[in-house]
mmCIF file of C-alpha atoms in Angstrom:
data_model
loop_
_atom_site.group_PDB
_atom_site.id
_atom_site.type_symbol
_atom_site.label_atom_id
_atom_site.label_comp_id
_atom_site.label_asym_id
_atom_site.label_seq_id
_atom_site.Cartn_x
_atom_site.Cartn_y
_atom_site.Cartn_z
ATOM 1 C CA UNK A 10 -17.228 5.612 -8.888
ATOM 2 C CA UNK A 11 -17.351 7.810 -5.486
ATOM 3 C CA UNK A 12 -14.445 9.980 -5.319
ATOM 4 C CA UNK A 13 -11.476 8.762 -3.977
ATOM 5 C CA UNK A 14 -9.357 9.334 -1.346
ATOM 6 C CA UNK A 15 -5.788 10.625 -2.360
ATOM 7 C CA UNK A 16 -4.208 6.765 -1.031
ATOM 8 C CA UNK A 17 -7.170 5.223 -2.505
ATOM 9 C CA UNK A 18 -6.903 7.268 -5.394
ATOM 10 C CA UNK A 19 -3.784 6.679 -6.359
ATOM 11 C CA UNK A 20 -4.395 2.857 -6.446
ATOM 12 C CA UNK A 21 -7.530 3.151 -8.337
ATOM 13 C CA UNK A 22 -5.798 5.431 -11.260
ATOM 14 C CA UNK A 23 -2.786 2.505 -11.047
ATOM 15 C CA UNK A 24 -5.012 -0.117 -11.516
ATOM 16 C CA UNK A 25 -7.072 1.503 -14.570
ATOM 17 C CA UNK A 26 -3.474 2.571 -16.092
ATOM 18 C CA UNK A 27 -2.511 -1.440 -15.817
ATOM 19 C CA UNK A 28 -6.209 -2.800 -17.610
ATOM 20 C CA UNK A 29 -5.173 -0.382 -20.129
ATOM 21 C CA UNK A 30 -1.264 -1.249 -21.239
ATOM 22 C CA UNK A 31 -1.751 -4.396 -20.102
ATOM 23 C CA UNK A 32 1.203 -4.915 -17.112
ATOM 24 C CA UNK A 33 -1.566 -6.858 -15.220
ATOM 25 C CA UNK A 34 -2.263 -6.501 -11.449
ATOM 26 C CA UNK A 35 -1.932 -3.361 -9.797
ATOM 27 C CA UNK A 36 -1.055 -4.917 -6.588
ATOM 28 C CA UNK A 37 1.810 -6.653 -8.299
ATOM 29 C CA UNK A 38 5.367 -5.333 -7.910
ATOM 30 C CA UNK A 39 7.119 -8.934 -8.392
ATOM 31 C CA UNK A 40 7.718 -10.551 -11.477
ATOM 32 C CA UNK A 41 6.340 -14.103 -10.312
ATOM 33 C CA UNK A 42 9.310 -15.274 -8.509
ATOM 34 C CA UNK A 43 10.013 -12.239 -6.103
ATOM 35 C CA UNK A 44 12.591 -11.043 -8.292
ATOM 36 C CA UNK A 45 13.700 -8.074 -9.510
ATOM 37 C CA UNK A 46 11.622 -6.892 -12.588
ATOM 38 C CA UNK A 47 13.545 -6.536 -15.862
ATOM 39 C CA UNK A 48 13.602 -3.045 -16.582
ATOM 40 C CA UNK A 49 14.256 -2.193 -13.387
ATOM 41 C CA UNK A 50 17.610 -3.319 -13.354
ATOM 42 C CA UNK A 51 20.330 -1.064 -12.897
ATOM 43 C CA UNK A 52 18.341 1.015 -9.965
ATOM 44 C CA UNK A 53 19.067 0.632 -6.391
ATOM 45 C CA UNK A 54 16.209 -1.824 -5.512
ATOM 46 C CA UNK A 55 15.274 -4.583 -2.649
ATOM 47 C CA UNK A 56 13.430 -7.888 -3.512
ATOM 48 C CA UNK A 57 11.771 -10.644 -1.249
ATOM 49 C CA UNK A 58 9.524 -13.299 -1.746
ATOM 50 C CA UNK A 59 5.627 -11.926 -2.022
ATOM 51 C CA UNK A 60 4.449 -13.472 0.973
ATOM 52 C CA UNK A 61 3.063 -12.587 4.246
ATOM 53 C CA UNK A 62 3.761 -14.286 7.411
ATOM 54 C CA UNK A 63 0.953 -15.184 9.309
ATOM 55 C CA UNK A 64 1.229 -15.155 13.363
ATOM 56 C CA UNK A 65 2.487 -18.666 14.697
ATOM 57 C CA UNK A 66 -0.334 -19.577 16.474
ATOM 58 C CA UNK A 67 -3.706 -19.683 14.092
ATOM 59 C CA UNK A 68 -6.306 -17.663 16.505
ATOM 60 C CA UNK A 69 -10.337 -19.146 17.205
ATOM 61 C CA UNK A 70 -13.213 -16.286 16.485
ATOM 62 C CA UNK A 71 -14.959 -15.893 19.258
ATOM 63 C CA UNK A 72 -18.330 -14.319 17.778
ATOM 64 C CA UNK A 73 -20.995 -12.872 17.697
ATOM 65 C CA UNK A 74 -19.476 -9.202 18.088
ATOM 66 C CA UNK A 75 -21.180 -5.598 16.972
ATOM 67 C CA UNK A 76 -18.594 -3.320 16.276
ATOM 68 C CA UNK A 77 -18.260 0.068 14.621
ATOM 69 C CA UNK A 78 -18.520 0.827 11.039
ATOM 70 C CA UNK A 79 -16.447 4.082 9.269
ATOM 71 C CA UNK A 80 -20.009 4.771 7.016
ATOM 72 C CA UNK A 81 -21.704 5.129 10.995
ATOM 73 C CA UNK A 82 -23.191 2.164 11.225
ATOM 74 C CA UNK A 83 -23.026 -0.748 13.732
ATOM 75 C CA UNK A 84 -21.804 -4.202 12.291
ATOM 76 C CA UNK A 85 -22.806 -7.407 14.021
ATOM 77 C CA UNK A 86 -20.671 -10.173 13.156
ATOM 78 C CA UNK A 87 -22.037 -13.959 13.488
ATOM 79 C CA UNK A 88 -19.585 -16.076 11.791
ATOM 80 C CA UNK A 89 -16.237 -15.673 10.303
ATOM 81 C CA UNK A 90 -16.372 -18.863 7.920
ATOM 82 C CA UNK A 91 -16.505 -16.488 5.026
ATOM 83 C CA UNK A 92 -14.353 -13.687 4.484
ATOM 84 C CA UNK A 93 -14.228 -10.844 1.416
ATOM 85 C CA UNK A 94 -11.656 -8.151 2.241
ATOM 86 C CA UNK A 95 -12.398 -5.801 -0.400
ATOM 87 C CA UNK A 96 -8.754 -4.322 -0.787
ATOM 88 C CA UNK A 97 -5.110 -5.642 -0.944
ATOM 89 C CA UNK A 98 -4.171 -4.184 2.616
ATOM 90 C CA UNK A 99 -7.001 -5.549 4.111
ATOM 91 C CA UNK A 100 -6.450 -9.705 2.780
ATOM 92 C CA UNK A 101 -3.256 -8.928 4.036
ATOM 93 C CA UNK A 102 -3.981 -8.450 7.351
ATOM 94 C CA UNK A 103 -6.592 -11.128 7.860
ATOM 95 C CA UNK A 104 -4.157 -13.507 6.296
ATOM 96 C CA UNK A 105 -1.105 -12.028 8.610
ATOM 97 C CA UNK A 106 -4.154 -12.636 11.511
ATOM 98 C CA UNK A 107 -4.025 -16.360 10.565
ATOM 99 C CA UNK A 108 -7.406 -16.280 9.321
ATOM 100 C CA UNK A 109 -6.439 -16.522 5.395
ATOM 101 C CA UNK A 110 -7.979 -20.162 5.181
ATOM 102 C CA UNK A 111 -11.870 -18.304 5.780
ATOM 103 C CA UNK A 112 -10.826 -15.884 3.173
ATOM 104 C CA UNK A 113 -12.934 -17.065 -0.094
ATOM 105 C CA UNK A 114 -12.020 -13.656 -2.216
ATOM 106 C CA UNK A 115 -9.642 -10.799 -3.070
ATOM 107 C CA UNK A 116 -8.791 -7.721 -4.277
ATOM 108 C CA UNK A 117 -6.841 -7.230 -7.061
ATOM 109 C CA UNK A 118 -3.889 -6.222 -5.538
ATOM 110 C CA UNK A 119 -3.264 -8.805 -3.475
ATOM 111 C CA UNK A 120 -1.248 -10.415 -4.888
ATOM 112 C CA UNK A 121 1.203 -11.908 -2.619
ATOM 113 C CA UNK A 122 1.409 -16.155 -2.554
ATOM 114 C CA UNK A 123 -0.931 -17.583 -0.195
ATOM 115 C CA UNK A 124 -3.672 -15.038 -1.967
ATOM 116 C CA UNK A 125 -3.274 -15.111 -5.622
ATOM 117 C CA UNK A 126 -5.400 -17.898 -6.205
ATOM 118 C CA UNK A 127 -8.413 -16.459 -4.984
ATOM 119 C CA UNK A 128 -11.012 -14.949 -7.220
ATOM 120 C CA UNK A 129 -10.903 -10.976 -7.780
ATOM 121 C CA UNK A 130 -14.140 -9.359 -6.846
ATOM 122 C CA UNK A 131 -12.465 -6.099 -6.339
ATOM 123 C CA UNK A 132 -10.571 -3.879 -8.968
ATOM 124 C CA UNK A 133 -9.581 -0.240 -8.582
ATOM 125 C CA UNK A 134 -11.845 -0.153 -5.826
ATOM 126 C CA UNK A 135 -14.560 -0.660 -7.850
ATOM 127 C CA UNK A 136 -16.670 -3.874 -6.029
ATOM 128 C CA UNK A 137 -18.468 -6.179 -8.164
ATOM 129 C CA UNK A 138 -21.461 -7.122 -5.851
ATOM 130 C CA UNK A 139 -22.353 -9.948 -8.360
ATOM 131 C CA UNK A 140 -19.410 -11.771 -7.303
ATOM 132 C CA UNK A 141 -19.067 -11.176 -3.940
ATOM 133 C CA UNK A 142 -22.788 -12.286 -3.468
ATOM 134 C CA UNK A 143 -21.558 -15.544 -5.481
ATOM 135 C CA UNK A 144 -19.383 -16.542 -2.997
ATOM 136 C CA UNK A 145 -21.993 -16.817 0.350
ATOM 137 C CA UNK A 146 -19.708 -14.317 2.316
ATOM 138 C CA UNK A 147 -20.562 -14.150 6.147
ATOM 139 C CA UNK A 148 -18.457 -10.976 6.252
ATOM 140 C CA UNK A 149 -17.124 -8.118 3.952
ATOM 141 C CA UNK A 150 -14.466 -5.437 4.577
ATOM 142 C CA UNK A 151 -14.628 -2.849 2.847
ATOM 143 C CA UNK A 152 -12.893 0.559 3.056
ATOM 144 C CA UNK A 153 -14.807 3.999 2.831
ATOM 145 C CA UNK A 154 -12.904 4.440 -0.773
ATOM 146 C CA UNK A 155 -14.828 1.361 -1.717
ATOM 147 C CA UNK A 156 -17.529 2.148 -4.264
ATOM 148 C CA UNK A 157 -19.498 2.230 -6.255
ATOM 149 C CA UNK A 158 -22.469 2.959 -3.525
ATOM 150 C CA UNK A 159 -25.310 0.626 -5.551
ATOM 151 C CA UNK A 160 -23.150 -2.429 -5.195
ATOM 152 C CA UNK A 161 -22.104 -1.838 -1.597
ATOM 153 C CA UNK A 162 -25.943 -1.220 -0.631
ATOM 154 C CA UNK A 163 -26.348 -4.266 -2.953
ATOM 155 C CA UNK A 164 -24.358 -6.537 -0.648
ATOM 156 C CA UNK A 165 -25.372 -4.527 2.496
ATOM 157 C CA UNK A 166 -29.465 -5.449 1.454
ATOM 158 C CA UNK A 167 -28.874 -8.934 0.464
ATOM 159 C CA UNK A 168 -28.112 -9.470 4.350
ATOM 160 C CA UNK A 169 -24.386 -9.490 4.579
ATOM 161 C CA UNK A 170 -22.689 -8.236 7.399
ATOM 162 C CA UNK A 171 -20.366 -5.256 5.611
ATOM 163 C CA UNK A 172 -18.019 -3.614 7.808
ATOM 164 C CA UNK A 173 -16.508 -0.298 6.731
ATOM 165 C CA UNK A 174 -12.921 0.898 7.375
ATOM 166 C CA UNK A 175 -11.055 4.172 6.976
ATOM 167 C CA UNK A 176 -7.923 3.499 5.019
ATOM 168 C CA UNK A 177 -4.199 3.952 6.086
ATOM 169 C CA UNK A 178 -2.531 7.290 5.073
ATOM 170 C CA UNK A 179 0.741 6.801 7.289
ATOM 171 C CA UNK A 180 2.177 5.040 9.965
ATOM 172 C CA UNK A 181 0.214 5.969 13.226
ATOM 173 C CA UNK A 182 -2.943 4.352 11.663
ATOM 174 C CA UNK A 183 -1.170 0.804 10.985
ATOM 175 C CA UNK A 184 -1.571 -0.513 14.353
ATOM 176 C CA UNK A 185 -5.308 0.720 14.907
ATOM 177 C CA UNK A 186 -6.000 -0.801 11.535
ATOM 178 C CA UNK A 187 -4.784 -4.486 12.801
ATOM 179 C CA UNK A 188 -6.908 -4.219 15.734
ATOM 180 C CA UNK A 189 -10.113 -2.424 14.333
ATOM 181 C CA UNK A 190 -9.655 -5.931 11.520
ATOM 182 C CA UNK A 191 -9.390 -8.179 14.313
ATOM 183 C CA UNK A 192 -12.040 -7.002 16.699
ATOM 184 C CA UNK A 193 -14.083 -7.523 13.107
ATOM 185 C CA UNK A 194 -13.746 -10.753 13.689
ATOM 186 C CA UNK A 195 -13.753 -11.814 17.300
ATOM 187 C CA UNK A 196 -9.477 -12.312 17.490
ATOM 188 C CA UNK A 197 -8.744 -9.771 20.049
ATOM 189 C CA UNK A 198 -5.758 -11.142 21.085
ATOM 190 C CA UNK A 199 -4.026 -11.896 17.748
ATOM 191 C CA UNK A 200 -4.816 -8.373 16.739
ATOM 192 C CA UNK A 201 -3.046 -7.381 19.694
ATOM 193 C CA UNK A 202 -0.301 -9.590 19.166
ATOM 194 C CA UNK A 203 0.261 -8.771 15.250
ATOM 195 C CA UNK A 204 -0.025 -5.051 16.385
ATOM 196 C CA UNK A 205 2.894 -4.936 18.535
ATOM 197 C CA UNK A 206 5.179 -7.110 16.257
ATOM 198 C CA UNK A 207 4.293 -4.850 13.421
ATOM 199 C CA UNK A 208 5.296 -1.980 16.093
ATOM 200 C CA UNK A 209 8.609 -3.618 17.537
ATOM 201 C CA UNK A 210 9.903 -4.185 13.454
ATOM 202 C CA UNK A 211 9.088 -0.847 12.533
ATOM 203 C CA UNK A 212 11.208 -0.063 15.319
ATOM 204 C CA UNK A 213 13.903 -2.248 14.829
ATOM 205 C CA UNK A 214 14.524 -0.797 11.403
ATOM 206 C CA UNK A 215 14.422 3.070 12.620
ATOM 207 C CA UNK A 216 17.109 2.073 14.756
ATOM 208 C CA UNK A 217 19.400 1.250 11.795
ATOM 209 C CA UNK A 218 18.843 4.673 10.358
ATOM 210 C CA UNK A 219 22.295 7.005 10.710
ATOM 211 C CA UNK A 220 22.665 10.134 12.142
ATOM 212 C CA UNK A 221 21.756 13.072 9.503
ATOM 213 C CA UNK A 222 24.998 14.590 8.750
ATOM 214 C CA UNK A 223 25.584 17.809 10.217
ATOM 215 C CA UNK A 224 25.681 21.339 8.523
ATOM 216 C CA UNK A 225 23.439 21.040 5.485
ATOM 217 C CA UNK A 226 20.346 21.623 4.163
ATOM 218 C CA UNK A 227 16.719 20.289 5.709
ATOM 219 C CA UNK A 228 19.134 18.777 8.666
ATOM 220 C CA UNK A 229 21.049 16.322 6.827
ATOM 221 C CA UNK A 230 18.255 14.905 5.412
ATOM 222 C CA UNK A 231 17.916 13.178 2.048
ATOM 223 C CA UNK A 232 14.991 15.181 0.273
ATOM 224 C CA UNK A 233 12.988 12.333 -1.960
ATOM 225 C CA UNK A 234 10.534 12.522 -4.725
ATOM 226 C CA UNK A 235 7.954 10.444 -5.237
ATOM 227 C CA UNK A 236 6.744 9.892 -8.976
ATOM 228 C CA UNK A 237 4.188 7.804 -10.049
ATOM 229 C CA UNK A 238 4.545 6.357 -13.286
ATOM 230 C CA UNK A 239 2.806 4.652 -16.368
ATOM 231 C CA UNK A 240 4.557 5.388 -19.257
ATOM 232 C CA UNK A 241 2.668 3.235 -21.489
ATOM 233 C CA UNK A 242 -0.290 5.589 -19.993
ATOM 234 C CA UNK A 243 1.220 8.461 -19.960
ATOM 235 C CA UNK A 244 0.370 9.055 -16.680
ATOM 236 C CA UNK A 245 3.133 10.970 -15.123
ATOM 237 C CA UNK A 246 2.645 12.402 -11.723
ATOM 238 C CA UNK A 247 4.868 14.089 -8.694
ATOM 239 C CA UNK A 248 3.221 13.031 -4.861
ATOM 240 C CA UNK A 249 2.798 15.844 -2.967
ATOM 241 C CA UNK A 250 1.531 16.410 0.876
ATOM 242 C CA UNK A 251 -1.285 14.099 0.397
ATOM 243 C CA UNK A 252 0.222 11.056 -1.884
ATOM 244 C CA UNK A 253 0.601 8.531 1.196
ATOM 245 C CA UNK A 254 4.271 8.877 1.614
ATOM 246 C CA UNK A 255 4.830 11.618 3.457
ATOM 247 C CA UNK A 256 4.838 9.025 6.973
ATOM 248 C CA UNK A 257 6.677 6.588 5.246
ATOM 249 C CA UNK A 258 9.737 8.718 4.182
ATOM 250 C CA UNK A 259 9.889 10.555 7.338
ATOM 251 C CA UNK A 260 10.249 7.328 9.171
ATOM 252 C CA UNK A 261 13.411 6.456 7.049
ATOM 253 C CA UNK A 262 14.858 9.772 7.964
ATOM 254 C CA UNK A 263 14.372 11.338 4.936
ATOM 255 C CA UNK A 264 12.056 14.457 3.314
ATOM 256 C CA UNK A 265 8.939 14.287 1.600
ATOM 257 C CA UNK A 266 10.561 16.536 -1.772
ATOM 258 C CA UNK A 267 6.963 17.286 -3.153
ATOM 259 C CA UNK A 268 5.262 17.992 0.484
ATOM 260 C CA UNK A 269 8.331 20.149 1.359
ATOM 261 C CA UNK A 270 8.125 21.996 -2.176
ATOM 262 C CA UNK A 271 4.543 23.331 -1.505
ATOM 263 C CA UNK A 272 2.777 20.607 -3.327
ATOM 264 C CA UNK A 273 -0.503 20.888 -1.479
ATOM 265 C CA UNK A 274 -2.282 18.196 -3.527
ATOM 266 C CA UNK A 275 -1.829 14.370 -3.818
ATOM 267 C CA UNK A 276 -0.357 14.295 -7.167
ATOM 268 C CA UNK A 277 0.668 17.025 -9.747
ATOM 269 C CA UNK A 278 1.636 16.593 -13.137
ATOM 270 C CA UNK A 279 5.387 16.435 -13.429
ATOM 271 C CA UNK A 280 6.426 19.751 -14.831
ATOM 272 C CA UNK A 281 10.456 20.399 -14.882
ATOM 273 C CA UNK A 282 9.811 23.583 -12.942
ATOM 274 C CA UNK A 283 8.170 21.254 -9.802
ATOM 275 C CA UNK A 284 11.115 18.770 -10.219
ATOM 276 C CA UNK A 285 13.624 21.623 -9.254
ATOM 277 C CA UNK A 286 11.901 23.430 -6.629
ATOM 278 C CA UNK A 287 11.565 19.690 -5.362
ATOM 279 C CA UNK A 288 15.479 19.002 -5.756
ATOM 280 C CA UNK A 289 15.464 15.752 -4.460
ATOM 281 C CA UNK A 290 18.576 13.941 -3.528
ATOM 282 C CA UNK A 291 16.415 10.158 -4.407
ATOM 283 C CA UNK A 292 13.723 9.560 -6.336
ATOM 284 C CA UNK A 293 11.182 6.961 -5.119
ATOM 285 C CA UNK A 294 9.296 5.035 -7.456
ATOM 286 C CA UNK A 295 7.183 1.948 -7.600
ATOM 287 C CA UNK A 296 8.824 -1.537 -9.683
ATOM 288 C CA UNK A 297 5.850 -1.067 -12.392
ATOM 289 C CA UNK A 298 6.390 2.571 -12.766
ATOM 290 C CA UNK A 299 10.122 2.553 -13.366
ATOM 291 C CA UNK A 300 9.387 -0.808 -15.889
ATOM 292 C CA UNK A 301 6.933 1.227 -17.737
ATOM 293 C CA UNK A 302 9.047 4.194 -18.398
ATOM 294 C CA UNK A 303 12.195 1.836 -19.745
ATOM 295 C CA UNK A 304 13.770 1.313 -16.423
ATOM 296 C CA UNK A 305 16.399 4.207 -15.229
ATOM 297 C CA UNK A 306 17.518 5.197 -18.763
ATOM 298 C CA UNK A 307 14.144 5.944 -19.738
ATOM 299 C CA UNK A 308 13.202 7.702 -16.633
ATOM 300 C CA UNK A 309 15.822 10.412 -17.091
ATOM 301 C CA UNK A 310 14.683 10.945 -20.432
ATOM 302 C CA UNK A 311 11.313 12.456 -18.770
ATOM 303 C CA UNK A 312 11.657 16.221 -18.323
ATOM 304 C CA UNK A 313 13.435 18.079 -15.622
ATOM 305 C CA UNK A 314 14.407 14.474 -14.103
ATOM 306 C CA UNK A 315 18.180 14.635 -15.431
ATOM 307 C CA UNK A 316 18.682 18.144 -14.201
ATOM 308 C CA UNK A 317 17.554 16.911 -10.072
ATOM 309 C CA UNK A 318 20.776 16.107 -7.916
ATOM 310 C CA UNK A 319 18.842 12.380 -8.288
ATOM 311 C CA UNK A 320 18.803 12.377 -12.274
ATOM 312 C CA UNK A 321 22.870 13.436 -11.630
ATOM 313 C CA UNK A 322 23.756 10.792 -8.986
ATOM 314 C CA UNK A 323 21.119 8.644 -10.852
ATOM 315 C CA UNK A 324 20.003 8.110 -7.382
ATOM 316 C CA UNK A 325 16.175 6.054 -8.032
ATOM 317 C CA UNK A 326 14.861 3.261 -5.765
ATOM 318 C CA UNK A 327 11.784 1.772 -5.833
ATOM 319 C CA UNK A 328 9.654 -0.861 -3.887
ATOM 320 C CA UNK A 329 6.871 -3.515 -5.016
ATOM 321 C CA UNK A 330 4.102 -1.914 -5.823
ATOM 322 C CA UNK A 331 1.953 -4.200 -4.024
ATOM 323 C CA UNK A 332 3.233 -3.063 -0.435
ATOM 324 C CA UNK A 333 4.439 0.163 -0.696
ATOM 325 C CA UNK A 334 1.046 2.129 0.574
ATOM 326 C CA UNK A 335 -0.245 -0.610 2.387
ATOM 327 C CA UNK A 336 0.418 0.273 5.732
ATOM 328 C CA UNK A 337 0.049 -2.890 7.168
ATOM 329 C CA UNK A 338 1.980 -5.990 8.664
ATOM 330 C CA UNK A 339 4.899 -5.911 6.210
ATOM 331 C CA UNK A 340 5.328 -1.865 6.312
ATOM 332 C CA UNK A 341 8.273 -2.764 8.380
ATOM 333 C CA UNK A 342 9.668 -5.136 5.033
ATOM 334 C CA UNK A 343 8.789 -1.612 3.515
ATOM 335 C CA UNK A 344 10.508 0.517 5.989
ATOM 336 C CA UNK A 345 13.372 -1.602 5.748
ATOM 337 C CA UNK A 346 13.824 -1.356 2.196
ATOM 338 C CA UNK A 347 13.839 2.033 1.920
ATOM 339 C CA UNK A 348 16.075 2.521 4.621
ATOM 340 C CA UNK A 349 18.809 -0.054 2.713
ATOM 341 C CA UNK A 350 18.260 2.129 -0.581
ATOM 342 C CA UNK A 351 18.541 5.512 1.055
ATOM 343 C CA UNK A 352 21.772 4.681 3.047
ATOM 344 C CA UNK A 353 23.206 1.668 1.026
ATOM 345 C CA UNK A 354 26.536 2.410 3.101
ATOM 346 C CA UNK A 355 25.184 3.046 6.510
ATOM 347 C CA UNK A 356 25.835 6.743 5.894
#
């Protein structure tokens, strides 16, 4: 595998640390019915139906197009009867486009309704050209995290139009994501559309964010932690500047704990010493990571967590893994949720 970007990377590790315990897709933070997981039960926690919602009106390629690739190449599109978005976020927003009918496969993470009975050609981004080539794709997405190289050249040589995209590390690039997607594939105007209603939501929800209270520390900001979590793995890591949620909780009002502590990196194992330079007020967490650790009981049972003003409040939310880092047409559902955890009285 090509090395990963930190986003990408974390998604790759999360999907390897699900093969092995066996808590199946990594895209999957529903348990089936868009409920609330089992273990989770007791933390502060939002759950909706695993589905996206396409734009009203279902929009007509108009093709051919040549368009820009991330790897520096130039893409001519022909036909759009066949699509392979190589990631979660990307069959997302073809399918949020109103193109999800061309869409023949899918990553393993996406997992939301109108996908999950597609075959999986992709898992931990790690593409299996075999089975993409099966399928008679007239396009494939892929995203510059996408490896390994031999079975993206693979598909590439065998003829396919392969268009590479940079993935989404925060908020800004959510919009120019859409519209790089829908250029792709000759639906200008939809891209345009699902752009600005992605835009207006996101919006909508900052709006409901209160005031920071005045007079204490970081402005009245809640300081949050992410920690990513396999317990069955024992994979136990605290996101730092580059983990992908810096945007995210800065949108909700709140401090990146781990990027404000001096955590440079991505992730860093979770020592108790990083925990309380962190401090963090809420601790963010994805559905499968607090399952895996035995739900809030267990996860104050990991070191340094019950001594953090969270472990004390036992302040912990957490959102589907599936659309969490996505950064893409339901980051406002995202947005939203963390909002509703972080101030679950409007405070």
């Amino acid at each position: 595998m090509r090395t990963q970007r930190p986003v990408g990377a974390l998604i790759a590790v999360l999907t390897l640390a699900l093969a092995a315990t066996g808590c199946g897709g990594s895209g999957s933070g529903s348990s089936g019915d868009g409920g609330e997981s089992g273990a989770a039960k007791g933390a502060r926690t939002t759950a909706t139906a695993d589905r996206v919602e396409p734009l009203a009106t279902v929009p007509e390629p108009k093709l051919p197009v040549t368009v820009d690739s991330a790897d520096g190449t130039k893409v001519t599109v022909t036909s759009a009867d066949r699509l392979v978005p190589l990631t979660g976020s990307l069959n997302e927003i073809v399918f949020t486009l109103g193109l999800g009918e061309r869409v023949v496969a899918r990553d393993i993470t996406a997992t939301f309704e109108q996908a999950e009975k597609l075959p999986v050609v992709t898992r931990a981004h790690d593409v299996s050209a075999e089975s993409v080539l099966s399928l008679r794709p007239t396009l494939v997405i892929a995203e510059t995290t996408t490896g390994p190289a031999e079975a993206v050249d693979q598909i590439r040589d065998a003829g396919i139009p392969l268009l590479v995209i940079e993935p989404a590390k925060s908020l800004d690039a959510v919009g120019t994501r859409i519209e790089t997607v829908a250029r792709a594939l000759g639906v200008d105007a939809a891209g345009d559309e699902l752009s600005a209603r992605t835009a207006g939501r996101i919006a909508a929800v900052q709006k409901q964010i209160p005031a920071p209270e005045r007079g204490s520390g970081d402005g009245g900001k809640p300081r949050v932690a992410f920690l990513y979590l396999r317990g069955t793995a024992s994979v136990y890591l605290l996101g730092g500047r580059d983990s992908g949620v810096s945007s995210l909780l800065e949108a909700a009002g709140a401090v990146d704990a781990g990027k404000e502590s001096g955590l440079a990196k991505d992730f860093t194992a979770i020592t108790s010493e990083a925990l309380a330079k962190a401090a963090p007020d809420a601790i963010l967490l994805m559905s499968k990571g607090l399952d895996s650790v035995g739900g809030p009981e267990g996860l104050v049972k990991i070191p340094g967590v019950a001594e953090t003003p969270a472990g004390l409040d036992r302040r912990f939310i957490s959102v589907d893994d599936g659309v969490l880092l996505n950064y893409g047409p339901r980051t406002d559902q995202v947005l939203a949720s963390l909002v509703e955890q972080l101030y679950p009285d409007g405070e």
